[in-house]
Structures are given as C-alpha cells and as structure tokens.
Amino acid sequence: MAKLAAYRAKRDFTKTSEPAGKASRRLGASFVVQKHDASRLHYDFRLELDGVLKSWAVAKGPSLVKGEKRLAVEVEDHPLTYGDFEGTIPDGQYGGGTVLLWDRGTWKPEGDPHEAYEKGRLTFRLDGEKLNGMWHLVRMAKRPRERQPSWLLIKADDAQARTEDDPDILEEAPLSVKTGRSLEEIAPGRSAKSPAKREVTSKKAPPAKSAKPAKRASSAKNAKAGEIEVAGVPLTHPDRVLWEDQGLTKQELAEFYLDIGEWLVPHLANRPLTLIRCPGGTEKKCFVQRHSWAGMSDFIHRTTIPDNSGTQEALTVTDIQGVIALVQSGVLEMHVWGATLADLERPDRLIFDLDPGEGVEWPRVIEGALAVRERLKALGLESFVKTTGGKGLHVVVPLKPKAPWKEALAFSRGVAEAMAADEPDRYTTTSVKQEREGRIFIDYLRNNREASAVAPYSTRSRAGAPVATPIAWEELSPDLKPNGFTVENLGKRLSSLKKDPWADIGKVDQVLPERKPSKRTSRKK
C-alpha cells in the first residue's frame, strides 16, 4: 500500500472511475502511454517496475526523432490496473479530463533497472503498438524549489528512429489502441486541448536504414555493485569522464557505439586492431595496445597470426559487444589493418592519408584529396573518402585481395611520389616536420602489412570527442571540417542520411593495375 499512498491520497474514488488498485507481487514488464487531456494536453509515460507503474508526465509527448529531448516530470506511482484505464476524470478531481490509451506493450531494460533508476539513467527497449526500439530516460539535476524530479525522454538511434522531416508519430497515430477512439469520442461534448504546435513537413514513411540495426543483448545476471551493463557487457565506473571538455562518460561512449553499431561494425569486424587506451580519460596517460592484457573481456578475440619472426598475437572484435568491451577497457581509438583475418597477406583496402603541415588551409586539403581521387580514377580505381577526426582526410581504395602487401605499398608510394614530383610546393612524401611546413604530407606507409589507420566511426582521443566519419565526395566543402563530426552530433547526421555514403565500398570489383616492367628489368629478361 505504501507504494501507492501518494496515488490514493490525491483521489476520491467515490467520484472518479480511476482504479484504486494495489501493488502487485507479479514480475511483469508492461508499459503504457496515456494521452491525457487535463488542464493541458500531455502524455503519461508508464513503466512497470516492482508491482507498480513508474510514471512520468511528458508535456509534448514522446518523439521518434533520434536525440530529441522531451521533458518528462516524474509523478506518483500508479497501480498496474491503471494501464488499462480509458475514460473521463470529473472536473474538480485531480487530473480532471479525458484519458486515452495511446500505446501499450512491453519494455526490456538494459542491466539492472533498479540501479539505473536510482542513478537516474534508464536505457530500455520498447515493443509497443506505436513505440518501438531503444530509449533513454535521463534524470536532470534538481533545481531549487523543484517538487518533482525532471527527466528527459530520448529516442535512441536505431532502425525505428525518424528524422525531423518524417511524420510526427503523435499526429500520425492519434487514436486509442484499446478502442480506436479519439479524445472527442471518449468524452463527447468536451473540446480537446491543443498540443504545442508541431511542424510536419512530410507525410512519407520514415526512410529505411542502409544497414540492419545493431543487435542488442543483455545479460540475465544483475551487474555487480558499481557496474551497469550495456549490450550485455559489464561496464565498471560508468560515470568516469573520458573527455573532460565534453563531460562525456564511459557509459555515454558505450551507448554512442551501441546506437551506431550498424554503421561501425562492418568496417571493424575481423580486422587486426591497434588500440589507443586512455583508462583515465583524454587528460590522463594514453598508450598504444596491440596485444591482450590481464582481465581482457572474452568479447575481444585473440588470434595467433604469422609474422617475420614466427608468430604474434592479434586482437579482433566481431560484433558490438566486442566494441563495448573495448570501451570498458578505456579504448578511445580503434585503428584497423587494411586486411582481414581471412587473408592477412593481401590487403582489401589502401589508405592515402593526407596530413597537412603548418600553414596549410583546409580547402587545400580538400583539393589534395580530389587530386588523389583523379589520379586513381585515371588508373581505373574508384575511391572513397572519410574525415579523420584530426586535421586531414583519408582517401580509401577498396580492392579484391589479390596483390600482396609489397605490391600495394609500391603502388601507393608511386602515386604519392608522382604527386609530390609534379607539385613539390604542395605535396611531400617525407614525414620530417620541418620539410612539411606549408605542404601536405601524403602518407602511403599505412599500406604496410602491420600498419593501421583509424577505423571509420571510431572516436579520437582529442578535444571535442571527434569521430572519423565516412562522407560522400560531394560533401567535401570548406564548411565541412575534418574534426566536425563528434559523439554529440554524429547520430543526427546518420539519421538524416538517405544513403550510406560508403554503401558500395564492399561491392567494388577492382584490383591494382599491373605494373609496367622497367627498361632495366626488360633487358635482363
């Protein structure tokens, strides 16, 4: 009874048809959203937990737009029987007005929901008739004189998320899931209040993602004290700040990768990794890690591979759980080989890393990338481009794994040296800092067998939490900065894309052009 004391104290059940109810001992996982036309129209969002419905009043209602924050004021717990309530609360009674059962279904929390609720950050999946996919409820810091805790209800980025140009679910599906009625039909003679005006620019269906959503998994076991679970991976010290300038925590980084897993994992899976670990965050010591360490998660795989001295250990991941396990170990950058475990001796991607020296403006870096593209095109090779999260750009050439590393290095070196020879005032192939001033260093040495380059969609351990991001060639402009995509804004970019700019990178059927034999070689023959 104590759980529902506040609920009961506010209502006179001789005058209202709302259920008196009682706390249940059953273990259920229902959720409901009720459209409530009281003093003002709002939506009551309710999650079943410990035999009651934990409840929040969402003034503007839930939004399917990824990352859009909707204020959710926590109110008193309601009985489970309230989840089926639809009708009219008499004027003069608490919450007087019309209630419509707008959505219902089940919810599944990530990790321990009790601990998450206490910490003020719930992440969960909804399986309803209208609302589906992953969501966050985040409690805000308490303000002076605030009587009820304020939270934010936020839609995560997944296959169910929409863009700002898509229909508003509240206007697209306004009727009851219980009776199919409107507010006016439930309470004839009452004029429904108008919600806050929303712009709806399109009535088309939300666009399909170019890749399947990341698979989310959660462990049946409760996390230990001080831990949470993200995608079934235990995360210790989830509140540890990794980017001081952003206040970005370990948990937020893990959830960022979980939300973009469908974009990230295909470029990362089954490639040997070079990792940048910063366990204390970017302000503390960071170090390079290529081999296993004590306590490393089983989601991170160890593989023995051949090398010049015999064998060595390589680290790989195959899924989003592996990525979250890397986050748990303080990995802030993931760099990958240009080959996969399936054929380590023949690269399937070449990298031309354009690194501007002092005094080189961003538009010249763009010109350099386009120049590389044109040279490759003249050789019959298609290429792709990505920002690095640093100062430069990567031009990436997908290949069928046919040529060995030695040939790949010789080819990329030839392209870079030809550019430097043709325009020595603009390009150089030397890494000596003094000789790079005012010029762009074309780094072809990333096309060695054990060299690596930052993975697409990996964060960088730099100010602002930038992310290395694939883009379309047409997007290259002075307005697009090499470190402009960040943990904060990348989700918005991905949700707005109509097509993955790298959707075809795995479909390109091309190999390195055959090298013409030198005159000296011809004479020997």
Tab-separated table of N, CA, C and O in Angstrom, residues 34-140:
chain	number	residue	atom	x	y	z
A	34	GLN	N	-0.504	7.014	-21.945
A	34	GLN	CA	-1.872	7.513	-21.965
A	34	GLN	C	-1.898	8.987	-22.355
A	34	GLN	O	-1.135	9.792	-21.819
A	35	LYS	N	-2.735	9.305	-23.317
A	35	LYS	CA	-2.931	10.680	-23.756
A	35	LYS	C	-3.936	11.309	-22.801
A	35	LYS	O	-5.049	10.799	-22.641
A	36	HIS	N	-3.520	12.387	-22.153
A	36	HIS	CA	-4.297	12.919	-21.028
A	36	HIS	C	-4.653	14.382	-21.290
A	36	HIS	O	-3.795	15.258	-21.260
A	37	ASP	N	-5.908	14.622	-21.566
A	37	ASP	CA	-6.394	15.970	-21.856
A	37	ASP	C	-6.920	16.594	-20.562
A	37	ASP	O	-8.125	16.654	-20.321
A	38	ALA	N	-5.979	17.044	-19.724
A	38	ALA	CA	-6.344	17.641	-18.433
A	38	ALA	C	-6.307	19.167	-18.565
A	38	ALA	O	-6.833	19.710	-19.529
A	39	SER	N	-5.699	19.873	-17.587
A	39	SER	CA	-5.593	21.325	-17.699
A	39	SER	C	-4.851	21.708	-18.972
A	39	SER	O	-5.048	22.784	-19.535
A	40	ARG	N	-3.974	20.818	-19.409
A	40	ARG	CA	-3.352	20.940	-20.732
A	40	ARG	C	-3.093	19.535	-21.240
A	40	ARG	O	-2.939	18.591	-20.465
A	41	LEU	N	-3.029	19.405	-22.554
A	41	LEU	CA	-2.815	18.086	-23.140
A	41	LEU	C	-1.374	17.636	-22.894
A	41	LEU	O	-0.431	18.382	-23.124
A	42	HIS	N	-1.222	16.421	-22.410
A	42	HIS	CA	0.101	15.843	-22.242
A	42	HIS	C	-0.014	14.327	-22.369
A	42	HIS	O	-1.101	13.789	-22.606
A	43	TYR	N	1.130	13.645	-22.223
A	43	TYR	CA	1.148	12.186	-22.335
A	43	TYR	C	1.765	11.606	-21.076
A	43	TYR	O	2.826	12.064	-20.629
A	44	ASP	N	1.115	10.603	-20.495
A	44	ASP	CA	1.628	9.943	-19.293
A	44	ASP	C	2.358	8.664	-19.715
A	44	ASP	O	1.752	7.741	-20.272
A	45	PHE	N	3.645	8.633	-19.443
A	45	PHE	CA	4.512	7.516	-19.833
A	45	PHE	C	4.744	6.645	-18.612
A	45	PHE	O	5.201	7.128	-17.574
A	46	ARG	N	4.437	5.337	-18.691
A	46	ARG	CA	4.462	4.478	-17.506
A	46	ARG	C	5.193	3.160	-17.800
A	46	ARG	O	4.931	2.499	-18.804
A	47	LEU	N	6.109	2.798	-16.890
A	47	LEU	CA	6.865	1.550	-16.981
A	47	LEU	C	6.593	0.697	-15.748
A	47	LEU	O	6.706	1.190	-14.616
A	48	GLU	N	6.270	-0.560	-15.953
A	48	GLU	CA	6.018	-1.448	-14.817
A	48	GLU	C	7.330	-1.825	-14.143
A	48	GLU	O	8.270	-2.303	-14.778
A	49	LEU	N	7.374	-1.618	-12.828
A	49	LEU	CA	8.554	-1.972	-12.046
A	49	LEU	C	8.127	-2.215	-10.603
A	49	LEU	O	7.453	-1.376	-9.997
A	50	ASP	N	8.479	-3.356	-10.061
A	50	ASP	CA	8.173	-3.696	-8.665
A	50	ASP	C	6.686	-3.609	-8.345
A	50	ASP	O	6.282	-3.117	-7.287
A	51	GLY	N	5.851	-4.074	-9.274
A	51	GLY	CA	4.428	-4.182	-8.982
A	51	GLY	C	3.624	-2.914	-9.128
A	51	GLY	O	2.426	-2.900	-8.801
A	52	VAL	N	4.240	-1.834	-9.615
A	52	VAL	CA	3.513	-0.578	-9.864
A	52	VAL	C	3.955	-0.028	-11.217
A	52	VAL	O	4.878	-0.536	-11.835
A	53	LEU	N	3.295	1.039	-11.642
A	53	LEU	CA	3.688	1.735	-12.858
A	53	LEU	C	4.444	3.000	-12.476
A	53	LEU	O	3.867	3.942	-11.948
A	54	LYS	N	5.766	2.992	-12.684
A	54	LYS	CA	6.530	4.221	-12.521
A	54	LYS	C	6.069	5.181	-13.614
A	54	LYS	O	5.941	4.798	-14.778
A	55	SER	N	5.813	6.445	-13.259
A	55	SER	CA	5.082	7.320	-14.173
A	55	SER	C	5.757	8.676	-14.359
A	55	SER	O	6.310	9.245	-13.406
A	56	TRP	N	5.685	9.166	-15.579
A	56	TRP	CA	6.216	10.474	-15.943
A	56	TRP	C	5.196	11.203	-16.818
A	56	TRP	O	4.588	10.591	-17.710
A	57	ALA	N	5.011	12.494	-16.590
A	57	ALA	CA	4.158	13.322	-17.445
A	57	ALA	C	5.044	13.979	-18.493
A	57	ALA	O	5.942	14.763	-18.167
A	58	VAL	N	4.801	13.632	-19.754
A	58	VAL	CA	5.613	14.152	-20.858
A	58	VAL	C	4.792	15.215	-21.583
A	58	VAL	O	3.852	14.886	-22.320
A	59	ALA	N	5.145	16.467	-21.380
A	59	ALA	CA	4.315	17.581	-21.855
A	59	ALA	C	4.074	17.521	-23.366
A	59	ALA	O	2.937	17.667	-23.823
A	60	LYS	N	5.111	17.305	-24.129
A	60	LYS	CA	4.974	17.313	-25.588
A	60	LYS	C	4.789	15.925	-26.172
A	60	LYS	O	4.648	15.778	-27.388
A	61	GLY	N	4.802	14.908	-25.321
A	61	GLY	CA	4.662	13.552	-25.808
A	61	GLY	C	5.974	12.992	-26.321
A	61	GLY	O	6.930	13.729	-26.566
A	62	PRO	N	6.068	11.674	-26.491
A	62	PRO	CA	7.310	11.057	-26.977
A	62	PRO	C	7.580	11.429	-28.425
A	62	PRO	O	6.654	11.635	-29.216
A	63	SER	N	8.870	11.521	-28.775
A	63	SER	CA	9.282	11.824	-30.140
A	63	SER	C	10.118	10.674	-30.671
A	63	SER	O	10.960	10.131	-29.963
A	64	LEU	N	9.910	10.321	-31.941
A	64	LEU	CA	10.705	9.278	-32.580
A	64	LEU	C	11.967	9.827	-33.238
A	64	LEU	O	12.743	9.067	-33.805
A	65	VAL	N	12.173	11.140	-33.149
A	65	VAL	CA	13.373	11.743	-33.727
A	65	VAL	C	14.555	11.441	-32.818
A	65	VAL	O	14.543	11.793	-31.633
A	66	LYS	N	15.566	10.815	-33.374
A	66	LYS	CA	16.726	10.418	-32.587
A	66	LYS	C	17.348	11.623	-31.893
A	66	LYS	O	17.615	12.658	-32.492
A	67	GLY	N	17.556	11.477	-30.574
A	67	GLY	CA	18.249	12.502	-29.813
A	67	GLY	C	17.386	13.656	-29.362
A	67	GLY	O	17.842	14.492	-28.580
A	68	GLU	N	16.150	13.759	-29.840
A	68	GLU	CA	15.290	14.871	-29.415
A	68	GLU	C	14.848	14.652	-27.970
A	68	GLU	O	14.306	13.608	-27.618
A	69	LYS	N	15.093	15.638	-27.140
A	69	LYS	CA	14.829	15.514	-25.711
A	69	LYS	C	13.437	16.043	-25.382
A	69	LYS	O	13.101	17.175	-25.714
A	70	ARG	N	12.630	15.233	-24.709
A	70	ARG	CA	11.299	15.630	-24.267
A	70	ARG	C	11.263	15.621	-22.739
A	70	ARG	O	11.597	14.610	-22.102
A	71	LEU	N	10.891	16.757	-22.163
A	71	LEU	CA	10.814	16.868	-20.711
A	71	LEU	C	9.785	15.883	-20.161
A	71	LEU	O	8.650	15.825	-20.636
A	72	ALA	N	10.203	15.106	-19.157
A	72	ALA	CA	9.333	14.112	-18.529
A	72	ALA	C	9.397	14.319	-17.015
A	72	ALA	O	10.417	14.030	-16.395
A	73	VAL	N	8.318	14.837	-16.430
A	73	VAL	CA	8.277	15.118	-14.996
A	73	VAL	C	7.763	13.882	-14.265
A	73	VAL	O	6.662	13.389	-14.557
A	74	GLU	N	8.558	13.380	-13.340
A	74	GLU	CA	8.159	12.182	-12.605
A	74	GLU	C	6.998	12.490	-11.671
A	74	GLU	O	7.009	13.500	-10.954
A	75	VAL	N	5.996	11.631	-11.699
A	75	VAL	CA	4.829	11.787	-10.824
A	75	VAL	C	4.684	10.523	-9.982
A	75	VAL	O	5.530	9.633	-10.025
A	76	GLU	N	3.615	10.453	-9.226
A	76	GLU	CA	3.446	9.338	-8.299
A	76	GLU	C	3.252	8.011	-9.044
A	76	GLU	O	2.791	7.973	-10.177
A	77	ASP	N	3.652	6.915	-8.363
A	77	ASP	CA	3.429	5.578	-8.909
A	77	ASP	C	1.936	5.318	-9.050
A	77	ASP	O	1.125	5.760	-8.227
A	78	HIS	N	1.585	4.581	-10.114
A	78	HIS	CA	0.187	4.211	-10.362
A	78	HIS	C	0.042	2.693	-10.271
A	78	HIS	O	1.001	1.949	-10.527
A	79	PRO	N	-1.164	2.199	-9.958
A	79	PRO	CA	-1.372	0.749	-9.927
A	79	PRO	C	-1.339	0.167	-11.335
A	79	PRO	O	-1.617	0.859	-12.318
A	80	LEU	N	-1.014	-1.122	-11.424
A	80	LEU	CA	-0.954	-1.764	-12.728
A	80	LEU	C	-2.290	-1.714	-13.460
A	80	LEU	O	-2.323	-1.607	-14.696
A	81	THR	N	-3.386	-1.762	-12.716
A	81	THR	CA	-4.704	-1.724	-13.348
A	81	THR	C	-4.970	-0.402	-14.056
A	81	THR	O	-5.847	-0.321	-14.919
A	82	TYR	N	-4.181	0.631	-13.709
A	82	TYR	CA	-4.354	1.915	-14.378
A	82	TYR	C	-3.924	1.822	-15.841
A	82	TYR	O	-4.353	2.614	-16.690
A	83	GLY	N	-3.102	0.827	-16.148
A	83	GLY	CA	-2.617	0.673	-17.511
A	83	GLY	C	-3.703	0.354	-18.508
A	83	GLY	O	-3.474	0.451	-19.719
A	84	ASP	N	-4.872	-0.011	-18.046
A	84	ASP	CA	-5.992	-0.311	-18.941
A	84	ASP	C	-7.068	0.770	-18.887
A	84	ASP	O	-8.096	0.665	-19.550
A	85	PHE	N	-6.787	1.832	-18.100
A	85	PHE	CA	-7.821	2.853	-17.883
A	85	PHE	C	-7.959	3.768	-19.094
A	85	PHE	O	-6.993	4.270	-19.645
A	86	GLU	N	-9.213	3.979	-19.474
A	86	GLU	CA	-9.549	4.948	-20.512
A	86	GLU	C	-10.925	5.515	-20.151
A	86	GLU	O	-11.866	4.766	-19.891
A	87	GLY	N	-11.037	6.814	-20.087
A	87	GLY	CA	-12.307	7.416	-19.693
A	87	GLY	C	-12.127	8.876	-19.312
A	87	GLY	O	-11.127	9.501	-19.672
A	88	THR	N	-13.086	9.374	-18.538
A	88	THR	CA	-13.069	10.788	-18.166
A	88	THR	C	-12.996	10.939	-16.656
A	88	THR	O	-13.802	10.350	-15.920
A	89	ILE	N	-12.019	11.716	-16.203
A	89	ILE	CA	-11.900	12.062	-14.787
A	89	ILE	C	-12.720	13.330	-14.571
A	89	ILE	O	-12.530	14.317	-15.292
A	90	PRO	N	-13.644	13.345	-13.606
A	90	PRO	CA	-14.538	14.501	-13.430
A	90	PRO	C	-13.774	15.794	-13.137
A	90	PRO	O	-12.706	15.779	-12.522
A	91	ASP	N	-14.324	16.905	-13.584
A	91	ASP	CA	-13.760	18.212	-13.253
A	91	ASP	C	-13.733	18.370	-11.735
A	91	ASP	O	-14.649	17.921	-11.027
A	92	GLY	N	-12.704	19.014	-11.238
A	92	GLY	CA	-12.577	19.211	-9.796
A	92	GLY	C	-11.791	18.107	-9.130
A	92	GLY	O	-11.325	18.272	-7.995
A	93	GLN	N	-11.649	16.988	-9.831
A	93	GLN	CA	-10.829	15.898	-9.304
A	93	GLN	C	-9.394	16.039	-9.833
A	93	GLN	O	-9.143	16.652	-10.866
A	94	TYR	N	-8.462	15.445	-9.107
A	94	TYR	CA	-7.053	15.505	-9.511
A	94	TYR	C	-6.898	14.935	-10.921
A	94	TYR	O	-7.347	13.827	-11.219
A	95	GLY	N	-6.301	15.725	-11.820
A	95	GLY	CA	-6.114	15.271	-13.195
A	95	GLY	C	-7.381	15.283	-14.007
A	95	GLY	O	-7.470	14.564	-15.020
A	96	GLY	N	-8.352	16.083	-13.595
A	96	GLY	CA	-9.633	16.115	-14.300
A	96	GLY	C	-9.478	16.289	-15.796
A	96	GLY	O	-8.792	17.200	-16.261
A	97	GLY	N	-10.122	15.422	-16.568
A	97	GLY	CA	-10.029	15.480	-18.023
A	97	GLY	C	-10.178	14.102	-18.626
A	97	GLY	O	-10.543	13.137	-17.939
A	98	THR	N	-9.894	13.991	-19.906
A	98	THR	CA	-10.098	12.752	-20.639
A	98	THR	C	-8.786	11.988	-20.792
A	98	THR	O	-7.747	12.584	-21.077
A	99	VAL	N	-8.851	10.673	-20.604
A	99	VAL	CA	-7.674	9.815	-20.726
A	99	VAL	C	-7.903	8.815	-21.855
A	99	VAL	O	-8.923	8.120	-21.882
A	100	LEU	N	-6.943	8.747	-22.786
A	100	LEU	CA	-6.988	7.832	-23.926
A	100	LEU	C	-5.775	6.918	-23.857
A	100	LEU	O	-4.655	7.387	-23.626
A	101	LEU	N	-5.990	5.626	-24.036
A	101	LEU	CA	-4.874	4.673	-24.003
A	101	LEU	C	-4.185	4.714	-25.374
A	101	LEU	O	-4.619	4.083	-26.334
A	102	TRP	N	-3.081	5.475	-25.438
A	102	TRP	CA	-2.446	5.780	-26.733
A	102	TRP	C	-1.508	4.665	-27.207
A	102	TRP	O	-1.398	4.404	-28.390
A	103	ASP	N	-0.817	3.995	-26.281
A	103	ASP	CA	0.074	2.910	-26.670
A	103	ASP	C	0.257	1.955	-25.494
A	103	ASP	O	0.098	2.340	-24.327
A	104	ARG	N	0.624	0.723	-25.816
A	104	ARG	CA	0.884	-0.273	-24.774
A	104	ARG	C	1.770	-1.361	-25.361
A	104	ARG	O	1.849	-1.545	-26.571
A	105	GLY	N	2.426	-2.083	-24.451
A	105	GLY	CA	3.315	-3.148	-24.884
A	105	GLY	C	4.205	-3.579	-23.740
A	105	GLY	O	3.811	-3.508	-22.563
A	106	THR	N	5.405	-4.018	-24.063
A	106	THR	CA	6.355	-4.457	-23.033
A	106	THR	C	7.651	-3.664	-23.171
A	106	THR	O	7.953	-3.109	-24.232
A	107	TRP	N	8.410	-3.631	-22.071
A	107	TRP	CA	9.708	-2.954	-22.104
A	107	TRP	C	10.772	-3.878	-21.535
A	107	TRP	O	10.476	-4.768	-20.731
A	108	LYS	N	12.010	-3.676	-21.977
A	108	LYS	CA	13.124	-4.508	-21.516
A	108	LYS	C	14.302	-3.597	-21.189
A	108	LYS	O	14.873	-2.964	-22.077
A	109	PRO	N	14.668	-3.513	-19.908
A	109	PRO	CA	15.767	-2.616	-19.533
A	109	PRO	C	17.117	-3.216	-19.868
A	109	PRO	O	17.274	-4.438	-19.976
A	110	GLU	N	18.104	-2.354	-20.032
A	110	GLU	CA	19.492	-2.788	-20.116
A	110	GLU	C	20.072	-2.794	-18.710
A	110	GLU	O	20.028	-1.788	-18.023
A	111	GLY	N	20.605	-3.923	-18.293
A	111	GLY	CA	21.175	-4.007	-16.957
A	111	GLY	C	20.109	-4.038	-15.884
A	111	GLY	O	18.947	-4.383	-16.119
A	112	ASP	N	20.485	-3.669	-14.678
A	112	ASP	CA	19.603	-3.683	-13.522
A	112	ASP	C	18.751	-2.417	-13.528
A	112	ASP	O	19.281	-1.312	-13.346
A	113	PRO	N	17.424	-2.521	-13.719
A	113	PRO	CA	16.596	-1.311	-13.800
A	113	PRO	C	16.529	-0.552	-12.479
A	113	PRO	O	16.362	0.669	-12.474
A	114	HIS	N	16.651	-1.261	-11.346
A	114	HIS	CA	16.600	-0.586	-10.051
A	114	HIS	C	17.817	0.319	-9.873
A	114	HIS	O	17.695	1.486	-9.468
A	115	GLU	N	18.975	-0.224	-10.209
A	115	GLU	CA	20.198	0.563	-10.083
A	115	GLU	C	20.188	1.725	-11.071
A	115	GLU	O	20.585	2.843	-10.749
A	116	ALA	N	19.712	1.456	-12.298
A	116	ALA	CA	19.663	2.506	-13.310
A	116	ALA	C	18.698	3.615	-12.896
A	116	ALA	O	18.982	4.803	-13.070
A	117	TYR	N	17.566	3.213	-12.315
A	117	TYR	CA	16.595	4.208	-11.854
A	117	TYR	C	17.186	5.067	-10.743
A	117	TYR	O	17.043	6.292	-10.736
A	118	GLU	N	17.878	4.429	-9.811
A	118	GLU	CA	18.487	5.179	-8.712
A	118	GLU	C	19.550	6.146	-9.227
A	118	GLU	O	19.688	7.263	-8.720
A	119	LYS	N	20.294	5.721	-10.234
A	119	LYS	CA	21.343	6.583	-10.790
A	119	LYS	C	20.786	7.633	-11.738
A	119	LYS	O	21.489	8.560	-12.137
A	120	GLY	N	19.529	7.448	-12.133
A	120	GLY	CA	18.917	8.452	-12.986
A	120	GLY	C	19.224	8.294	-14.454
A	120	GLY	O	19.209	9.280	-15.201
A	121	ARG	N	19.488	7.082	-14.898
A	121	ARG	CA	19.729	6.864	-16.335
A	121	ARG	C	19.238	5.482	-16.728
A	121	ARG	O	19.940	4.489	-16.569
A	122	LEU	N	18.030	5.424	-17.259
A	122	LEU	CA	17.428	4.180	-17.710
A	122	LEU	C	17.568	4.069	-19.227
A	122	LEU	O	17.220	5.000	-19.955
A	123	THR	N	18.067	2.938	-19.687
A	123	THR	CA	18.101	2.636	-21.116
A	123	THR	C	17.303	1.355	-21.322
A	123	THR	O	17.510	0.378	-20.604
A	124	PHE	N	16.402	1.359	-22.292
A	124	PHE	CA	15.479	0.230	-22.413
A	124	PHE	C	14.938	0.141	-23.836
A	124	PHE	O	15.009	1.089	-24.626
A	125	ARG	N	14.395	-1.039	-24.128
A	125	ARG	CA	13.728	-1.274	-25.416
A	125	ARG	C	12.218	-1.309	-25.192
A	125	ARG	O	11.743	-1.925	-24.233
A	126	LEU	N	11.486	-0.669	-26.082
A	126	LEU	CA	10.033	-0.733	-26.075
A	126	LEU	C	9.555	-1.593	-27.232
A	126	LEU	O	10.056	-1.466	-28.356
A	127	ASP	N	8.603	-2.457	-26.954
A	127	ASP	CA	7.924	-3.214	-28.001
A	127	ASP	C	6.437	-2.938	-27.856
A	127	ASP	O	5.705	-3.659	-27.169
A	128	GLY	N	5.985	-1.862	-28.475
A	128	GLY	CA	4.593	-1.448	-28.373
A	128	GLY	C	3.905	-1.462	-29.718
A	128	GLY	O	4.474	-1.869	-30.740
A	129	GLU	N	2.662	-0.990	-29.722
A	129	GLU	CA	1.911	-0.919	-30.972
A	129	GLU	C	2.303	0.305	-31.783
A	129	GLU	O	2.113	0.339	-32.999
A	130	LYS	N	2.857	1.324	-31.110
A	130	LYS	CA	3.288	2.540	-31.796
A	130	LYS	C	4.762	2.852	-31.553
A	130	LYS	O	5.455	3.300	-32.465
A	131	LEU	N	5.214	2.662	-30.322
A	131	LEU	CA	6.597	2.970	-29.970
A	131	LEU	C	7.419	1.685	-29.913
A	131	LEU	O	7.020	0.723	-29.255
A	132	ASN	N	8.564	1.704	-30.587
A	132	ASN	CA	9.447	0.539	-30.599
A	132	ASN	C	10.900	0.998	-30.579
A	132	ASN	O	11.210	2.164	-30.806
A	133	GLY	N	11.787	0.070	-30.281
A	133	GLY	CA	13.211	0.373	-30.310
A	133	GLY	C	13.750	0.832	-28.970
A	133	GLY	O	13.100	0.703	-27.926
A	134	MET	N	14.954	1.379	-29.012
A	134	MET	CA	15.675	1.758	-27.806
A	134	MET	C	15.364	3.198	-27.404
A	134	MET	O	15.222	4.084	-28.250
A	135	TRP	N	15.317	3.421	-26.058
A	135	TRP	CA	15.001	4.727	-25.497
A	135	TRP	C	15.876	4.974	-24.272
A	135	TRP	O	16.420	4.050	-23.681
A	136	HIS	N	15.979	6.237	-23.899
A	136	HIS	CA	16.685	6.639	-22.682
A	136	HIS	C	15.769	7.527	-21.845
A	136	HIS	O	15.029	8.353	-22.385
A	137	LEU	N	15.823	7.337	-20.536
A	137	LEU	CA	15.232	8.272	-19.570
A	137	LEU	C	16.373	8.752	-18.689
A	137	LEU	O	17.018	7.946	-18.004
A	138	VAL	N	16.639	10.054	-18.718
A	138	VAL	CA	17.789	10.609	-18.005
A	138	VAL	C	17.305	11.666	-17.016
A	138	VAL	O	16.654	12.642	-17.409
A	139	ARG	N	17.616	11.464	-15.723
A	139	ARG	CA	17.181	12.426	-14.706
A	139	ARG	C	18.086	13.651	-14.725
A	139	ARG	O	19.308	13.546	-14.765
A	140	MET	N	17.465	14.820	-14.675
A	140	MET	CA	18.210	16.073	-14.662
A	140	MET	C	18.550	16.464	-13.226
A	140	MET	O	17.924	15.987	-12.268
